[in-house]
mmCIF file with all atom_site columns, C-alpha atoms in Angstrom:
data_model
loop_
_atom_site.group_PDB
_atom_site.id
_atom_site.type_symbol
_atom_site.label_atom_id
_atom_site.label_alt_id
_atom_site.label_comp_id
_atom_site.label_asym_id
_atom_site.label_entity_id
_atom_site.label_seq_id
_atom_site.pdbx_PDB_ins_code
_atom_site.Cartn_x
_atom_site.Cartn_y
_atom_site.Cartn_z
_atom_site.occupancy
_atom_site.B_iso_or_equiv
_atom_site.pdbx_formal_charge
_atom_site.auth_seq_id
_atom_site.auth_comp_id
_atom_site.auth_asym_id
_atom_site.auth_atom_id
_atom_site.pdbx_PDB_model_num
ATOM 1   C CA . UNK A 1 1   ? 59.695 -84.636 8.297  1.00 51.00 ? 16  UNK A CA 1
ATOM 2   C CA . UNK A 1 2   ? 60.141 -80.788 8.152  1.00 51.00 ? 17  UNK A CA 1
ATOM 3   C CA . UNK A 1 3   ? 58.794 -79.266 11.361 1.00 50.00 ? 18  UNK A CA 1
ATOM 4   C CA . UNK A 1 4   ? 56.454 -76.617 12.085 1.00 51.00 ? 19  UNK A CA 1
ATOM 5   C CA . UNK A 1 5   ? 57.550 -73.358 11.797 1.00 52.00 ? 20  UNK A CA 1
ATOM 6   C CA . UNK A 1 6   ? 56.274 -71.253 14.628 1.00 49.00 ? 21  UNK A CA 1
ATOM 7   C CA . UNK A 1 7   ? 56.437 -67.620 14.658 1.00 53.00 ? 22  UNK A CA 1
ATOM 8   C CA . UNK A 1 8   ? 59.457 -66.190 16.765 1.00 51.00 ? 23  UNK A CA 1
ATOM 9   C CA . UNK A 1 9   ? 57.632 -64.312 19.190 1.00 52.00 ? 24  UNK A CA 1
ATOM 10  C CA . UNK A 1 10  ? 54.926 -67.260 20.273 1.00 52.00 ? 25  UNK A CA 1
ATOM 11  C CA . UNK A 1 11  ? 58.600 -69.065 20.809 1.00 48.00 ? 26  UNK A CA 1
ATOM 12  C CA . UNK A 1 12  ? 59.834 -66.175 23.367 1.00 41.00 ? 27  UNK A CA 1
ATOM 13  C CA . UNK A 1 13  ? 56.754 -66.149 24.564 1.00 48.00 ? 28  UNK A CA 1
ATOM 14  C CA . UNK A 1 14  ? 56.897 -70.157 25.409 1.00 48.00 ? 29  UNK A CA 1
ATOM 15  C CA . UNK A 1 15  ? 60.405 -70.027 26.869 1.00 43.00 ? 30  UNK A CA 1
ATOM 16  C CA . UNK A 1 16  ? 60.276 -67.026 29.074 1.00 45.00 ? 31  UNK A CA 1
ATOM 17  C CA . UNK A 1 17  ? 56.723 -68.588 29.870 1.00 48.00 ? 32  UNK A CA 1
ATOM 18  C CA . UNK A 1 18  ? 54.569 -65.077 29.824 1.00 42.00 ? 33  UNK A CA 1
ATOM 19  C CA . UNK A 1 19  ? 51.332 -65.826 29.137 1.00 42.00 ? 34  UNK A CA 1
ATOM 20  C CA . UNK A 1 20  ? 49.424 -64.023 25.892 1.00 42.00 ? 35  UNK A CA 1
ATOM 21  C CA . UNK A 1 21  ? 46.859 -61.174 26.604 1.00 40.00 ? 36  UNK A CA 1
ATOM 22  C CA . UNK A 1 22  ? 43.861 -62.000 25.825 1.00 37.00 ? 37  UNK A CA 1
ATOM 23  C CA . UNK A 1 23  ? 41.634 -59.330 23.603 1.00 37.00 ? 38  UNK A CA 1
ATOM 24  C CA . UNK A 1 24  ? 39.191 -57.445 26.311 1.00 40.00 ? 39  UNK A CA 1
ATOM 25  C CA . UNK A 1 25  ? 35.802 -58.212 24.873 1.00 41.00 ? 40  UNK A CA 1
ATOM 26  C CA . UNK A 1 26  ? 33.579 -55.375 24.448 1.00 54.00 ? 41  UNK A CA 1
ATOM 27  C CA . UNK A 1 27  ? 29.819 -55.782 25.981 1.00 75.00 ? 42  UNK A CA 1
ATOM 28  C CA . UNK A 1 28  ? 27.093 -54.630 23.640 1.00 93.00 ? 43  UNK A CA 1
ATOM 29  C CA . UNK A 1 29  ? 24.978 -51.650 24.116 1.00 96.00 ? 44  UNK A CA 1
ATOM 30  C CA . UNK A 1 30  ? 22.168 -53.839 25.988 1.00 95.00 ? 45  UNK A CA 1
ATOM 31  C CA . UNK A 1 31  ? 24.766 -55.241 27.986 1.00 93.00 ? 46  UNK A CA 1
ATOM 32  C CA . UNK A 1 32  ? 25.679 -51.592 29.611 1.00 93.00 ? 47  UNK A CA 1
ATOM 33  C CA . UNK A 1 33  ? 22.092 -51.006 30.409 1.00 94.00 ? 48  UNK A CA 1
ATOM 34  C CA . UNK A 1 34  ? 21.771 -53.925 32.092 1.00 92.00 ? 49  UNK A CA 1
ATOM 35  C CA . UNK A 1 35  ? 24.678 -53.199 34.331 1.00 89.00 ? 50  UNK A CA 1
ATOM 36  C CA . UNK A 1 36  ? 23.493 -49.294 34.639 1.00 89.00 ? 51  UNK A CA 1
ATOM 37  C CA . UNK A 1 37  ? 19.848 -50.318 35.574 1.00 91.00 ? 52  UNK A CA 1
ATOM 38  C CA . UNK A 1 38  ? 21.444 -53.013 38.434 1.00 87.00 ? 53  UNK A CA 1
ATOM 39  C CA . UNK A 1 39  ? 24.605 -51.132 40.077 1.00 83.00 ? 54  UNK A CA 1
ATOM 40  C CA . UNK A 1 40  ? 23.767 -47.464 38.610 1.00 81.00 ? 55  UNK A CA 1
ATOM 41  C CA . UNK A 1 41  ? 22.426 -44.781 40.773 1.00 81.00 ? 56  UNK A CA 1
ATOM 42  C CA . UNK A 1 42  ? 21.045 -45.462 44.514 1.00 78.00 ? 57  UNK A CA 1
ATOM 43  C CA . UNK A 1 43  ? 17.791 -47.235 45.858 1.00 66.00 ? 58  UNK A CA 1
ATOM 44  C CA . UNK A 1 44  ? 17.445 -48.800 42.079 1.00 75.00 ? 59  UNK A CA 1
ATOM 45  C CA . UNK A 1 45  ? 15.735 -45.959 40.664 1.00 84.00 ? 60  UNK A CA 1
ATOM 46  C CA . UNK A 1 46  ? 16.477 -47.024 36.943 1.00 91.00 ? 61  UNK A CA 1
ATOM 47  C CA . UNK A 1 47  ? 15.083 -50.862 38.285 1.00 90.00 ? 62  UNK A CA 1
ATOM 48  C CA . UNK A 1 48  ? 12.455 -49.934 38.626 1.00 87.00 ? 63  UNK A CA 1
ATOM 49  C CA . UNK A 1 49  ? 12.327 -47.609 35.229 1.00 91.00 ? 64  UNK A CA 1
ATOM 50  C CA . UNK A 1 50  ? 13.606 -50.377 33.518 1.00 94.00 ? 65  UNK A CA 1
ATOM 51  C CA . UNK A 1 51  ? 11.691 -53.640 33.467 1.00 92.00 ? 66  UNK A CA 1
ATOM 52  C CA . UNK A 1 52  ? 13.823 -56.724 33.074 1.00 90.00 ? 67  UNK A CA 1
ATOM 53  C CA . UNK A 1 53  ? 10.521 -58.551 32.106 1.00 93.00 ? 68  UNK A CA 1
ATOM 54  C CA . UNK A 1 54  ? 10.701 -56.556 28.449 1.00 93.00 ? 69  UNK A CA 1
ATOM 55  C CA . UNK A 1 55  ? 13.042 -55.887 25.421 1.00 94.00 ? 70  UNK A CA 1
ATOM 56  C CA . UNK A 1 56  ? 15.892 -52.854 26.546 1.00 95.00 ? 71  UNK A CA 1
ATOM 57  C CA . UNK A 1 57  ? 14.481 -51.906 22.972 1.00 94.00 ? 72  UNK A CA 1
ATOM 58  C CA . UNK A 1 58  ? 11.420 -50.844 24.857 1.00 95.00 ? 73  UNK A CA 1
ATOM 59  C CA . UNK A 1 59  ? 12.979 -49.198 27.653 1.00 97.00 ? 74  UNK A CA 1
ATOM 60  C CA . UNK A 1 60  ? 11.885 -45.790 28.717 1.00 96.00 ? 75  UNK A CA 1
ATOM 61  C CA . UNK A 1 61  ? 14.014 -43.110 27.608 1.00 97.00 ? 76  UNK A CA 1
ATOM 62  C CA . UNK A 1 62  ? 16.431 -45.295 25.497 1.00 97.00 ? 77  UNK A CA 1
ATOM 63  C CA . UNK A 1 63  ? 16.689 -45.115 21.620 1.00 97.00 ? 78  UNK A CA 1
ATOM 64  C CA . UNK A 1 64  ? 18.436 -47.282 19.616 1.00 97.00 ? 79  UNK A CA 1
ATOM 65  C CA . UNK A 1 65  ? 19.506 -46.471 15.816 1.00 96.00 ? 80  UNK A CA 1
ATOM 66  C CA . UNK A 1 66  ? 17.370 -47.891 13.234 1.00 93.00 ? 81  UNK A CA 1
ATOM 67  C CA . UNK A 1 67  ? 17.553 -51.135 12.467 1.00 89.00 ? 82  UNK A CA 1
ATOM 68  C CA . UNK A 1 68  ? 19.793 -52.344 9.285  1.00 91.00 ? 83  UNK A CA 1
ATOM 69  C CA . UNK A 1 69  ? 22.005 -48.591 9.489  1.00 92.00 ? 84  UNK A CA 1
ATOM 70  C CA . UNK A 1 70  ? 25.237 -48.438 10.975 1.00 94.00 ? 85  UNK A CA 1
ATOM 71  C CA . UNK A 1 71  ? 24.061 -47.655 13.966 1.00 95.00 ? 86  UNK A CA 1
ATOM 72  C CA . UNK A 1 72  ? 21.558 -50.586 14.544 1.00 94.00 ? 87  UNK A CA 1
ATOM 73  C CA . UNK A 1 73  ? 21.556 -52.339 18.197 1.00 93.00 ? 88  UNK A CA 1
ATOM 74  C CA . UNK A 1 74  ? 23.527 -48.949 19.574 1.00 97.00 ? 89  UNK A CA 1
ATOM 75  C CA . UNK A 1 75  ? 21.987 -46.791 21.817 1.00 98.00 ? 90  UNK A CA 1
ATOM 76  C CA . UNK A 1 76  ? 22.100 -43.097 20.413 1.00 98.00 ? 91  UNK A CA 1
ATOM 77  C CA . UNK A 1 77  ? 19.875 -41.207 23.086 1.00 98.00 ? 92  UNK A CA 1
ATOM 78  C CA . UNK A 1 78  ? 19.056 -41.331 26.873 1.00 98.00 ? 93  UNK A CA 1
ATOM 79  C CA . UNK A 1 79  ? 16.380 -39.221 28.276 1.00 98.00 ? 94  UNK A CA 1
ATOM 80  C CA . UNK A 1 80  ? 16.242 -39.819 31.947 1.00 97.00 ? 95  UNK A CA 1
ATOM 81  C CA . UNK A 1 81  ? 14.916 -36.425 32.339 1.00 98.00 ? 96  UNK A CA 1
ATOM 82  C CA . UNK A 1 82  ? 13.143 -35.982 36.247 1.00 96.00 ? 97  UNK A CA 1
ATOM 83  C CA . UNK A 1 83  ? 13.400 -39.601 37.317 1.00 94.00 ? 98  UNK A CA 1
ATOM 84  C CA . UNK A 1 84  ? 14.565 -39.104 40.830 1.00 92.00 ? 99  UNK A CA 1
ATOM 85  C CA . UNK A 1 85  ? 18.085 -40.218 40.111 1.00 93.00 ? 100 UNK A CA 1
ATOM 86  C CA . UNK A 1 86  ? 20.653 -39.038 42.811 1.00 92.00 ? 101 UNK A CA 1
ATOM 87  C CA . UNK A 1 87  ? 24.510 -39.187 43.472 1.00 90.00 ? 102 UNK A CA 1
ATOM 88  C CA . UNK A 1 88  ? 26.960 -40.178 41.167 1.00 88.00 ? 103 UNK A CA 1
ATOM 89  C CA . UNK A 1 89  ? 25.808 -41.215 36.615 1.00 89.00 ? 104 UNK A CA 1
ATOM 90  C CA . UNK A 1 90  ? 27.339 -44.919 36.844 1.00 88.00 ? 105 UNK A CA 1
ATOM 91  C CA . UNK A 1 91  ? 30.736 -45.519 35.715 1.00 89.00 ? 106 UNK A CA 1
ATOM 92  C CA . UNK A 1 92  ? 29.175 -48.306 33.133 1.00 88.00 ? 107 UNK A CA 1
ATOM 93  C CA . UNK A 1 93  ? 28.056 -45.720 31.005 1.00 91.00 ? 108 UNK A CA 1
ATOM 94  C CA . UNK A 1 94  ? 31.261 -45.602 29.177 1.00 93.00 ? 109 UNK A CA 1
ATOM 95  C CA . UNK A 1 95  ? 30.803 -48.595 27.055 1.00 94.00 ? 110 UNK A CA 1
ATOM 96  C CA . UNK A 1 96  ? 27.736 -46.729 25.353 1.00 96.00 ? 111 UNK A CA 1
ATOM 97  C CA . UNK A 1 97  ? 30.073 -45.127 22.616 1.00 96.00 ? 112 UNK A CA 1
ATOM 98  C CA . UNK A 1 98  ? 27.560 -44.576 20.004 1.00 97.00 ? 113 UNK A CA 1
ATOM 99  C CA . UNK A 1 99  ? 25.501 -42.044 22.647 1.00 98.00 ? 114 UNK A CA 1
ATOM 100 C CA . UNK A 1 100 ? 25.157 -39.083 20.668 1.00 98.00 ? 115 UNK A CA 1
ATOM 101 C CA . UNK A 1 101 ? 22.547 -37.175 23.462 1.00 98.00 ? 116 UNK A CA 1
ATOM 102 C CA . UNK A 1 102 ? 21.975 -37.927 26.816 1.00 98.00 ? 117 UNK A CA 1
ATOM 103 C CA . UNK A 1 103 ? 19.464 -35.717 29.101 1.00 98.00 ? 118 UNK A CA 1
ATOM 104 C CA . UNK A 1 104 ? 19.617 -35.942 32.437 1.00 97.00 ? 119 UNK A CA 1
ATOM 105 C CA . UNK A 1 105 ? 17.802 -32.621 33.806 1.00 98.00 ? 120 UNK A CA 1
ATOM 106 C CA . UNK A 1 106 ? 16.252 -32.300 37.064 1.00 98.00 ? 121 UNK A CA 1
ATOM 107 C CA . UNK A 1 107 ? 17.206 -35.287 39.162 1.00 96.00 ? 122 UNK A CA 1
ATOM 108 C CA . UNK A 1 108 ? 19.906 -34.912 41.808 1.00 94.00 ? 123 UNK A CA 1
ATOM 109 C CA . UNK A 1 109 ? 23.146 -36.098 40.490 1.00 93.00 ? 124 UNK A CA 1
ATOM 110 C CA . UNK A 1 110 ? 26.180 -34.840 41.669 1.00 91.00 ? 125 UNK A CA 1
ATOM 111 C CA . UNK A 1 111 ? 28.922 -36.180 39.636 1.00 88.00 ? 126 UNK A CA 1
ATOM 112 C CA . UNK A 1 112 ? 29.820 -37.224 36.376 1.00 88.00 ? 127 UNK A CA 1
ATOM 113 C CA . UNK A 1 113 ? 32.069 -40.330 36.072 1.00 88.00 ? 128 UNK A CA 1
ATOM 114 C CA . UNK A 1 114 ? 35.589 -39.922 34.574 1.00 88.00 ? 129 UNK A CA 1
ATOM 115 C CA . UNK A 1 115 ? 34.593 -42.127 32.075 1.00 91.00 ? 130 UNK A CA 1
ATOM 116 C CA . UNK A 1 116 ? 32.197 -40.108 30.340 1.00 91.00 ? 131 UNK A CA 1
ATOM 117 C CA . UNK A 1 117 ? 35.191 -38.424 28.036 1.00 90.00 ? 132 UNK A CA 1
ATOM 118 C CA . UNK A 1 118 ? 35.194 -41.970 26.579 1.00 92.00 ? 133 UNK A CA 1
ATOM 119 C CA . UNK A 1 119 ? 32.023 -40.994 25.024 1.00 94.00 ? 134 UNK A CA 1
ATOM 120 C CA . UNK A 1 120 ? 33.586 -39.541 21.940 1.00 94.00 ? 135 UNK A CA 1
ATOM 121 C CA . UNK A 1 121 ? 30.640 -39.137 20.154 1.00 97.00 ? 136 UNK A CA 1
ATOM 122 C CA . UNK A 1 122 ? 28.047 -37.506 22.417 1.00 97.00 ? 137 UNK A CA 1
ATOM 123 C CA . UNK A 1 123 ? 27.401 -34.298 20.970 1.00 98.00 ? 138 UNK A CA 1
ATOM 124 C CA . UNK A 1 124 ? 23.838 -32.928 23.396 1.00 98.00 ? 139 UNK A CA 1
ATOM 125 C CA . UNK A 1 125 ? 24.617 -33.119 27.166 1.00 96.00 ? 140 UNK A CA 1
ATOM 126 C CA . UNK A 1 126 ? 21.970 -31.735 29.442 1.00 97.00 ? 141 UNK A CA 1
ATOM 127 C CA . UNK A 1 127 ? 22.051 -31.694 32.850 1.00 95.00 ? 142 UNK A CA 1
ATOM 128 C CA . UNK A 1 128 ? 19.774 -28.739 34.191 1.00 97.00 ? 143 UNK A CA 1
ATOM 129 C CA . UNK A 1 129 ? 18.354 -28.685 37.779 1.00 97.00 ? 144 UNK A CA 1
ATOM 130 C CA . UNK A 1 130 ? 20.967 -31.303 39.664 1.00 96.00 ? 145 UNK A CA 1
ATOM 131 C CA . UNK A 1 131 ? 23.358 -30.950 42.452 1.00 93.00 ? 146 UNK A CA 1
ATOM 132 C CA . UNK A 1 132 ? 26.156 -30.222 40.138 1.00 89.00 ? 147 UNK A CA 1
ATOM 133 C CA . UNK A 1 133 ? 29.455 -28.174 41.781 1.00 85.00 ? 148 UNK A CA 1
ATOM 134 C CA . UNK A 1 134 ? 32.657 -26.842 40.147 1.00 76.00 ? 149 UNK A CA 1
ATOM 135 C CA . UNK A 1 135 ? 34.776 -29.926 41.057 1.00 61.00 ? 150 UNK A CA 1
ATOM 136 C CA . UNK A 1 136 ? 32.239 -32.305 40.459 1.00 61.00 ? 151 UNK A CA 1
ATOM 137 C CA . UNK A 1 137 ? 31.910 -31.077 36.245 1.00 69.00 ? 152 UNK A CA 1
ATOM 138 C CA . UNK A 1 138 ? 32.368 -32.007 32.827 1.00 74.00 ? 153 UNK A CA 1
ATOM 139 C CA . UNK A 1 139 ? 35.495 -34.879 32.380 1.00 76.00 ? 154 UNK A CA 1
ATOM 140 C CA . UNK A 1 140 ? 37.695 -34.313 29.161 1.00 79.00 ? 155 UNK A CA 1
ATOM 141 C CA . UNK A 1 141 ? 37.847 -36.243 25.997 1.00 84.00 ? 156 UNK A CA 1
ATOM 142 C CA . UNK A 1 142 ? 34.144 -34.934 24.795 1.00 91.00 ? 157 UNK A CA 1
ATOM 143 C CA . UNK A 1 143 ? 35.634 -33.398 21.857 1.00 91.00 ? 158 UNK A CA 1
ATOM 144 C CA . UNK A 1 144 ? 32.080 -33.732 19.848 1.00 96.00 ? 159 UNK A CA 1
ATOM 145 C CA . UNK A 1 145 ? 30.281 -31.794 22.508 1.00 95.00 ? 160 UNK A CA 1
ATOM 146 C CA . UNK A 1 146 ? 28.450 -28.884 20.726 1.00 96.00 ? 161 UNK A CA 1
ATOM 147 C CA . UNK A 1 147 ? 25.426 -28.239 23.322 1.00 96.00 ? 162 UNK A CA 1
ATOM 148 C CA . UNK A 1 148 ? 26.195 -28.614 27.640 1.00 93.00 ? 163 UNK A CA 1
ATOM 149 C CA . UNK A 1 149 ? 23.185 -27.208 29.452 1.00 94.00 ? 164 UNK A CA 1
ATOM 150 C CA . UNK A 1 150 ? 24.100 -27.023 33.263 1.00 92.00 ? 165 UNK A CA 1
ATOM 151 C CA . UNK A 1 151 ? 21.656 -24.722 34.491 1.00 95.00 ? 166 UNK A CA 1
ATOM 152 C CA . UNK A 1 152 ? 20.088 -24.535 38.167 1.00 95.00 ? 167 UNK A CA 1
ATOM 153 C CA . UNK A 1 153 ? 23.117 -26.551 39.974 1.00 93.00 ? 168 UNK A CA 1
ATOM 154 C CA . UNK A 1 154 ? 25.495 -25.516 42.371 1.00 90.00 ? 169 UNK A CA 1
ATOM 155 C CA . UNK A 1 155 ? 28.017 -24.103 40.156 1.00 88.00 ? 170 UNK A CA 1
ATOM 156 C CA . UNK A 1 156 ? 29.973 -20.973 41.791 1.00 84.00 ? 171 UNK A CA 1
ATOM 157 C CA . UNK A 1 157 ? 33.167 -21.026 39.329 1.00 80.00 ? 172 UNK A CA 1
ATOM 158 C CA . UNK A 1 158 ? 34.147 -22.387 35.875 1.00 76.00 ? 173 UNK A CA 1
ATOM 159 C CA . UNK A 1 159 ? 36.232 -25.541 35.971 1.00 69.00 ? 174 UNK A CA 1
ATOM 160 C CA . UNK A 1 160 ? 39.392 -24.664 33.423 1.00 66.00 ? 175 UNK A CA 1
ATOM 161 C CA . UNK A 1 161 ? 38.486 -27.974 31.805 1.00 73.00 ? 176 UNK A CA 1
ATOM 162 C CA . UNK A 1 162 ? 35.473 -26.639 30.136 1.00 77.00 ? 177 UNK A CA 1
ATOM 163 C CA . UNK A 1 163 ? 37.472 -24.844 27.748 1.00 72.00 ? 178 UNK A CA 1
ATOM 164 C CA . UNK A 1 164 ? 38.886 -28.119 26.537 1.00 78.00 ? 179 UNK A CA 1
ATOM 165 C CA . UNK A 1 165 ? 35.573 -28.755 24.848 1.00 85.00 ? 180 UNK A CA 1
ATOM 166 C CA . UNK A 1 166 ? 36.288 -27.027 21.368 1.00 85.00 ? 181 UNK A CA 1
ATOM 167 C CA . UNK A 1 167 ? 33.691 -28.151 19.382 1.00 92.00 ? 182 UNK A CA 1
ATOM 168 C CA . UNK A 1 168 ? 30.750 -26.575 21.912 1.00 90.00 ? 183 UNK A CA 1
ATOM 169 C CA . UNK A 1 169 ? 28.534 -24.075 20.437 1.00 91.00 ? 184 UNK A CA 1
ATOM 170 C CA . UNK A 1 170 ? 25.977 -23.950 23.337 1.00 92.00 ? 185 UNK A CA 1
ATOM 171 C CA . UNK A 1 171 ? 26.461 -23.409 26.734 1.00 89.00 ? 186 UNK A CA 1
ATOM 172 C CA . UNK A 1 172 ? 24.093 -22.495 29.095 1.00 91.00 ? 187 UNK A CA 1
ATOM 173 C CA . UNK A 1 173 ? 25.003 -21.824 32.912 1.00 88.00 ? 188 UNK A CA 1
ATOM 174 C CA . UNK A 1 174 ? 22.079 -19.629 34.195 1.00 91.00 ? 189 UNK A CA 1
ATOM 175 C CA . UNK A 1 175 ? 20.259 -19.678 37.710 1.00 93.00 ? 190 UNK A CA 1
ATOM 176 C CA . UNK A 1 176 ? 23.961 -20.319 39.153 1.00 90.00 ? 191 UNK A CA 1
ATOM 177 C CA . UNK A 1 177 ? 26.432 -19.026 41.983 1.00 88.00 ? 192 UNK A CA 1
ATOM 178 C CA . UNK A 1 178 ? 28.913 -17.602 39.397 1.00 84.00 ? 193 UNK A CA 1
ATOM 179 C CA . UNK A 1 179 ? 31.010 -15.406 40.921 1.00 78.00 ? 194 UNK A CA 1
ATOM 180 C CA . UNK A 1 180 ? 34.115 -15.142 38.743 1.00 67.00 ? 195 UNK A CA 1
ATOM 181 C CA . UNK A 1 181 ? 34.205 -16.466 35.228 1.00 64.00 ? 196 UNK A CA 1
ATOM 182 C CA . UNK A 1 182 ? 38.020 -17.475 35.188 1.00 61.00 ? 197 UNK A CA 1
ATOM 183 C CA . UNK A 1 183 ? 39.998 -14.192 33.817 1.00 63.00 ? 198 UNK A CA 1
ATOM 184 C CA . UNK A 1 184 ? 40.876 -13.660 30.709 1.00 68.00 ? 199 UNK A CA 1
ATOM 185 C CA . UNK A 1 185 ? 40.669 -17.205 29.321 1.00 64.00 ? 200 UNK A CA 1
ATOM 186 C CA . UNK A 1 186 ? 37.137 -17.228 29.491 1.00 64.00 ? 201 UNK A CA 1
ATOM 187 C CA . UNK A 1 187 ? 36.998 -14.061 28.131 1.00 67.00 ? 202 UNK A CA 1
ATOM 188 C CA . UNK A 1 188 ? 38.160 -15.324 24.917 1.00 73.00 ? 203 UNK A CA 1
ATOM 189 C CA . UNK A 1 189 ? 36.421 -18.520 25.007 1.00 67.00 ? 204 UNK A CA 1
ATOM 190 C CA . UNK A 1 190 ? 33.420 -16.692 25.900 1.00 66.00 ? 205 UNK A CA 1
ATOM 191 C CA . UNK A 1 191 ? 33.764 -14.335 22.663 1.00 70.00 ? 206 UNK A CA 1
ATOM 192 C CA . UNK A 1 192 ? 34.218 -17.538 20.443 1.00 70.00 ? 207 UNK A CA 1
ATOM 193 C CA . UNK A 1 193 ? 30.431 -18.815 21.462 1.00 66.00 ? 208 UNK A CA 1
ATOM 194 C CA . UNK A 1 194 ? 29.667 -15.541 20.888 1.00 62.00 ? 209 UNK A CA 1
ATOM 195 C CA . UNK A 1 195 ? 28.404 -15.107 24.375 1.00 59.00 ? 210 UNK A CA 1
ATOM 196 C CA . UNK A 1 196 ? 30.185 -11.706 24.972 1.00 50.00 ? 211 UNK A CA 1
#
């Protein structure tokens, strides 16, 4: 009887006894608003937004693409736009990588996760009227980012990682504390937009 022939590295992987990775399973778009609505911002604001008791289809200020394109059972836009939100947009948002636009004017958030430059594909991000500061801004990796609105916050100075977004067109920063706009870096930058 001929045995088995099993590939070399399962072999290795038997003998020295180190168990196989297993593939990280990624959570559907409904699944990531389910964990946003329960451990996202403070005193369950988007609980009570977002009734459990009906579809997240139907939920306020969420839309999905249509159904049978490519983009079917993704969410594509949030508009949470004066909801009373406050501190910090929940970390969970990250598996939502289909978000092209996400609105988040006049609430009171004062951070933006890390793990928002996983959102590759969000091209509208609007967050007039928070509690916004200079250390507190934009993460990298939002390389489709054409439009950031960030007006009415806190902002007294450019972060240097705002230049990193190459693809923005719009940019709109009034009703701030701007005192210097970062030298002759933003000079340039500022000439691309065409905002000199």
């Amino acid at each position: 009887p001929v045995a088995a022939k099993v590939p070399r590295d399962a072999q290795l992987q038997q003998l020295l006894q180190i168990p196989q990775k297993r593939k990280r399973e990624s959570k559907s778009d409904a699944d990531c608003l389910q964990v946003w609505r329960v451990k996202g911002f403070p005193r369950g604001a988007l609980c009570a937004l977002w009734d459990e008791g009906i579809p997240v289809t139907a939920w306020a200020g969420v839309t999905f693409g249509l159904a049978g394109g490519t983009l079917a059972g993704r969410v594509v836009s949030i508009d949470l736009q004066s909801k009373g939100l406050t501190g910090k947009v929940p970390a969970a948002l990250k598996g939502l990588t289909a978000l092209t636009e996400l609105n988040l004017n006049y609430n009171k958030i004062v951070m933006l996760p890390a793990e928002l430059g996983e959102l590759t594909a969000l091209t509208v991000l609007r967050l007039d009227g928070n509690a916004m500061q200079c250390g507190t801004l934009v993460p990298g990796g939002l390389t489709a980012l054409t439009e950031l609105t960030l007006r009415k916050n806190n902002l007294d100075r450019l972060p240097y990682r705002l230049g990193g977004l190459t693809a923005l067109t719009q940019l709109d920063l009034g009703c701030n504390k701007l005192k210097n706009f970062g030298g002759d870096f933003w000079r340039e930058r500022w000439a691309e937009l065409g905002m000199l």
